[in-house]
């Protein structure tokens, strides 16, 4: 089970303009992504360990989509291309029981991609991302997601050392922007949340 009172969680997000899909497994989530993205559509991917675990880039490429992904490209304008695609697919650092999406970002491309980028957005979210409220979600983003990502990227931040946020001023700071999405942004035609009954990503 994704969480207790799952039906209430789904209703809470639906009331805020999101379209919720349920997946029992990572494989089911990947199949849902493929079924949502129409034939011929281009796709931008936000940096995400979840998408990497699912093999979303490989699956979309194999099905003939043009996929822009900075993890698979060194083009200097790859971030702009991701955010100008038809679809944007990413994950979230935390979601809350009262229907908020919490994300931190160093470059800012990923949070922008969910707000004023592609008109269709899909976030794939494992059950480990659920937080009770905004404060807990922010704590999760800064004390779970950020340290692990900073360590993976070999950044020199204090959270890599002890797994805790110090609100640092390091040039390597990985969380320069925090976004709280409280309702589907006007720019986005459809904002899909695929809630996966597995632990995925950071
Ligand atoms: S502010 Fe610095 S210490 Fe805190 S999570 Fe971000 S990078 Fe890590």
PDB file of C-alpha atoms in Angstrom, residues 48-183:
ATOM      1  CA  UNK A  48      15.841  11.724 -11.417  1.00  0.00           C
ATOM      2  CA  UNK A  49      17.143   8.542  -9.873  1.00  0.00           C
ATOM      3  CA  UNK A  50      13.586   7.220 -10.085  1.00  0.00           C
ATOM      4  CA  UNK A  51      13.461   7.618 -13.859  1.00  0.00           C
ATOM      5  CA  UNK A  52      16.894   6.035 -14.098  1.00  0.00           C
ATOM      6  CA  UNK A  53      15.768   3.018 -12.079  1.00  0.00           C
ATOM      7  CA  UNK A  54      12.726   2.618 -14.329  1.00  0.00           C
ATOM      8  CA  UNK A  55      14.732   2.941 -17.555  1.00  0.00           C
ATOM      9  CA  UNK A  56      12.412   5.675 -18.818  1.00  0.00           C
ATOM     10  CA  UNK A  57      14.969   7.190 -21.201  1.00  0.00           C
ATOM     11  CA  UNK A  58      15.669   3.840 -22.829  1.00  0.00           C
ATOM     12  CA  UNK A  59      11.978   2.911 -23.057  1.00  0.00           C
ATOM     13  CA  UNK A  60      10.914   6.214 -24.636  1.00  0.00           C
ATOM     14  CA  UNK A  61      13.821   6.199 -27.071  1.00  0.00           C
ATOM     15  CA  UNK A  62      13.059   2.616 -28.068  1.00  0.00           C
ATOM     16  CA  UNK A  63       9.451   3.564 -28.752  1.00  0.00           C
ATOM     17  CA  UNK A  64      10.528   6.274 -31.196  1.00  0.00           C
ATOM     18  CA  UNK A  65      10.231   9.432 -29.110  1.00  0.00           C
ATOM     19  CA  UNK A  66      12.702  12.282 -29.295  1.00  0.00           C
ATOM     20  CA  UNK A  67      14.021  12.441 -25.743  1.00  0.00           C
ATOM     21  CA  UNK A  68      16.067  15.291 -24.297  1.00  0.00           C
ATOM     22  CA  UNK A  69      17.971  14.260 -21.197  1.00  0.00           C
ATOM     23  CA  UNK A  70      21.089  15.943 -19.810  1.00  0.00           C
ATOM     24  CA  UNK A  71      22.106  12.593 -18.306  1.00  0.00           C
ATOM     25  CA  UNK A  72      22.498  11.295 -21.858  1.00  0.00           C
ATOM     26  CA  UNK A  73      23.654  14.413 -23.696  1.00  0.00           C
ATOM     27  CA  UNK A  74      26.442  16.962 -23.538  1.00  0.00           C
ATOM     28  CA  UNK A  75      24.714  19.482 -25.825  1.00  0.00           C
ATOM     29  CA  UNK A  76      25.160  22.936 -24.269  1.00  0.00           C
ATOM     30  CA  UNK A  77      21.487  23.786 -24.727  1.00  0.00           C
ATOM     31  CA  UNK A  78      20.134  20.447 -23.521  1.00  0.00           C
ATOM     32  CA  UNK A  79      18.360  22.028 -20.539  1.00  0.00           C
ATOM     33  CA  UNK A  80      16.497  24.463 -22.779  1.00  0.00           C
ATOM     34  CA  UNK A  81      15.540  21.597 -25.080  1.00  0.00           C
ATOM     35  CA  UNK A  82      14.225  19.561 -22.154  1.00  0.00           C
ATOM     36  CA  UNK A  83      12.046  22.453 -21.077  1.00  0.00           C
ATOM     37  CA  UNK A  84      10.764  23.155 -24.604  1.00  0.00           C
ATOM     38  CA  UNK A  85       9.597  19.588 -25.281  1.00  0.00           C
ATOM     39  CA  UNK A  86       5.965  18.465 -25.494  1.00  0.00           C
ATOM     40  CA  UNK A  87       6.175  16.504 -22.245  1.00  0.00           C
ATOM     41  CA  UNK A  88       8.242  16.849 -19.094  1.00  0.00           C
ATOM     42  CA  UNK A  89       8.883  13.807 -16.921  1.00  0.00           C
ATOM     43  CA  UNK A  90      10.598  13.893 -13.542  1.00  0.00           C
ATOM     44  CA  UNK A  91      10.045  12.893  -9.930  1.00  0.00           C
ATOM     45  CA  UNK A  92       9.549  14.937  -6.746  1.00  0.00           C
ATOM     46  CA  UNK A  93      11.710  15.289  -3.678  1.00  0.00           C
ATOM     47  CA  UNK A  94       8.643  15.063  -1.476  1.00  0.00           C
ATOM     48  CA  UNK A  95       4.865  15.144  -1.650  1.00  0.00           C
ATOM     49  CA  UNK A  96       2.644  15.966   1.280  1.00  0.00           C
ATOM     50  CA  UNK A  97      -0.554  14.514   2.624  1.00  0.00           C
ATOM     51  CA  UNK A  98      -2.274  17.843   2.076  1.00  0.00           C
ATOM     52  CA  UNK A  99      -1.457  17.823  -1.628  1.00  0.00           C
ATOM     53  CA  UNK A 100       1.760  19.772  -2.154  1.00  0.00           C
ATOM     54  CA  UNK A 101       4.777  18.933  -4.301  1.00  0.00           C
ATOM     55  CA  UNK A 102       8.158  19.925  -2.874  1.00  0.00           C
ATOM     56  CA  UNK A 103      11.299  20.138  -4.956  1.00  0.00           C
ATOM     57  CA  UNK A 104      14.773  21.532  -4.527  1.00  0.00           C
ATOM     58  CA  UNK A 105      17.092  22.303  -7.402  1.00  0.00           C
ATOM     59  CA  UNK A 106      20.582  23.590  -7.997  1.00  0.00           C
ATOM     60  CA  UNK A 107      20.346  24.809 -11.589  1.00  0.00           C
ATOM     61  CA  UNK A 108      16.611  25.486 -11.447  1.00  0.00           C
ATOM     62  CA  UNK A 109      15.851  23.716 -14.720  1.00  0.00           C
ATOM     63  CA  UNK A 110      13.866  20.918 -13.093  1.00  0.00           C
ATOM     64  CA  UNK A 111      11.564  23.076 -11.006  1.00  0.00           C
ATOM     65  CA  UNK A 112      11.068  25.399 -14.013  1.00  0.00           C
ATOM     66  CA  UNK A 113      10.245  22.387 -16.187  1.00  0.00           C
ATOM     67  CA  UNK A 114       7.332  21.521 -13.914  1.00  0.00           C
ATOM     68  CA  UNK A 115       5.911  25.048 -13.946  1.00  0.00           C
ATOM     69  CA  UNK A 116       6.591  26.943 -17.191  1.00  0.00           C
ATOM     70  CA  UNK A 117       8.123  24.289 -19.429  1.00  0.00           C
ATOM     71  CA  UNK A 118       6.258  21.596 -21.363  1.00  0.00           C
ATOM     72  CA  UNK A 119       2.448  21.730 -21.301  1.00  0.00           C
ATOM     73  CA  UNK A 120       2.173  18.109 -20.146  1.00  0.00           C
ATOM     74  CA  UNK A 121       3.966  17.031 -16.979  1.00  0.00           C
ATOM     75  CA  UNK A 122       4.383  13.606 -15.382  1.00  0.00           C
ATOM     76  CA  UNK A 123       6.000  12.983 -12.022  1.00  0.00           C
ATOM     77  CA  UNK A 124       6.759   9.399 -10.975  1.00  0.00           C
ATOM     78  CA  UNK A 125       6.751   9.190  -7.192  1.00  0.00           C
ATOM     79  CA  UNK A 126       7.696   6.287  -4.924  1.00  0.00           C
ATOM     80  CA  UNK A 127       6.027   5.878  -1.545  1.00  0.00           C
ATOM     81  CA  UNK A 128       9.203   6.896   0.291  1.00  0.00           C
ATOM     82  CA  UNK A 129       8.574  10.492  -0.899  1.00  0.00           C
ATOM     83  CA  UNK A 130       5.400  10.980   1.146  1.00  0.00           C
ATOM     84  CA  UNK A 131       5.667  13.483   4.005  1.00  0.00           C
ATOM     85  CA  UNK A 132       3.065  14.493   6.558  1.00  0.00           C
ATOM     86  CA  UNK A 133       3.202  18.191   5.746  1.00  0.00           C
ATOM     87  CA  UNK A 134       5.251  20.936   4.100  1.00  0.00           C
ATOM     88  CA  UNK A 135       7.714  21.243   6.985  1.00  0.00           C
ATOM     89  CA  UNK A 136       8.417  17.516   6.962  1.00  0.00           C
ATOM     90  CA  UNK A 137       8.672  17.535   3.173  1.00  0.00           C
ATOM     91  CA  UNK A 138      11.224  20.356   3.238  1.00  0.00           C
ATOM     92  CA  UNK A 139      13.193  18.452   5.862  1.00  0.00           C
ATOM     93  CA  UNK A 140      13.127  15.371   3.675  1.00  0.00           C
ATOM     94  CA  UNK A 141      14.312  17.304   0.629  1.00  0.00           C
ATOM     95  CA  UNK A 142      17.218  18.916   2.496  1.00  0.00           C
ATOM     96  CA  UNK A 143      18.247  16.058   4.752  1.00  0.00           C
ATOM     97  CA  UNK A 144      17.616  13.000   2.598  1.00  0.00           C
ATOM     98  CA  UNK A 145      17.486  13.897  -1.083  1.00  0.00           C
ATOM     99  CA  UNK A 146      20.103  16.669  -1.158  1.00  0.00           C
ATOM    100  CA  UNK A 147      22.878  14.888   0.783  1.00  0.00           C
ATOM    101  CA  UNK A 148      22.511  11.711  -1.253  1.00  0.00           C
ATOM    102  CA  UNK A 149      22.514  13.565  -4.548  1.00  0.00           C
ATOM    103  CA  UNK A 150      25.431  15.746  -3.481  1.00  0.00           C
ATOM    104  CA  UNK A 151      27.384  12.635  -2.532  1.00  0.00           C
ATOM    105  CA  UNK A 152      26.520  10.932  -5.826  1.00  0.00           C
ATOM    106  CA  UNK A 153      27.741  13.993  -7.727  1.00  0.00           C
ATOM    107  CA  UNK A 154      30.890  14.245  -5.586  1.00  0.00           C
ATOM    108  CA  UNK A 155      30.048  17.770  -4.468  1.00  0.00           C
ATOM    109  CA  UNK A 156      31.818  19.512  -1.604  1.00  0.00           C
ATOM    110  CA  UNK A 157      28.949  20.353   0.696  1.00  0.00           C
ATOM    111  CA  UNK A 158      28.666  19.817   4.455  1.00  0.00           C
ATOM    112  CA  UNK A 159      25.588  17.619   4.062  1.00  0.00           C
ATOM    113  CA  UNK A 160      27.737  15.025   2.301  1.00  0.00           C
ATOM    114  CA  UNK A 161      29.735  14.635   5.509  1.00  0.00           C
ATOM    115  CA  UNK A 162      26.939  14.122   8.023  1.00  0.00           C
ATOM    116  CA  UNK A 163      23.730  13.803   5.993  1.00  0.00           C
ATOM    117  CA  UNK A 164      22.296  17.001   7.485  1.00  0.00           C
ATOM    118  CA  UNK A 165      21.543  20.355   5.936  1.00  0.00           C
ATOM    119  CA  UNK A 166      23.604  23.303   7.216  1.00  0.00           C
ATOM    120  CA  UNK A 167      22.044  25.915   4.918  1.00  0.00           C
ATOM    121  CA  UNK A 168      25.515  26.202   3.491  1.00  0.00           C
ATOM    122  CA  UNK A 169      27.031  28.858   1.269  1.00  0.00           C
ATOM    123  CA  UNK A 170      29.204  26.367  -0.572  1.00  0.00           C
ATOM    124  CA  UNK A 171      29.753  27.077  -4.287  1.00  0.00           C
ATOM    125  CA  UNK A 172      28.647  23.468  -4.749  1.00  0.00           C
ATOM    126  CA  UNK A 173      25.310  24.048  -3.019  1.00  0.00           C
ATOM    127  CA  UNK A 174      22.836  21.642  -4.622  1.00  0.00           C
ATOM    128  CA  UNK A 175      19.606  23.235  -3.405  1.00  0.00           C
ATOM    129  CA  UNK A 176      19.577  26.836  -4.616  1.00  0.00           C
ATOM    130  CA  UNK A 177      15.853  26.867  -5.368  1.00  0.00           C
ATOM    131  CA  UNK A 178      12.926  25.343  -3.486  1.00  0.00           C
ATOM    132  CA  UNK A 179       9.530  25.093  -5.147  1.00  0.00           C
ATOM    133  CA  UNK A 180       6.224  24.269  -3.497  1.00  0.00           C
ATOM    134  CA  UNK A 181       3.557  23.488  -6.089  1.00  0.00           C
ATOM    135  CA  UNK A 182       0.176  23.790  -4.401  1.00  0.00           C
ATOM    136  CA  UNK A 183      -2.096  23.514  -7.442  1.00  0.00           C
TER     137      UNK A 183
END
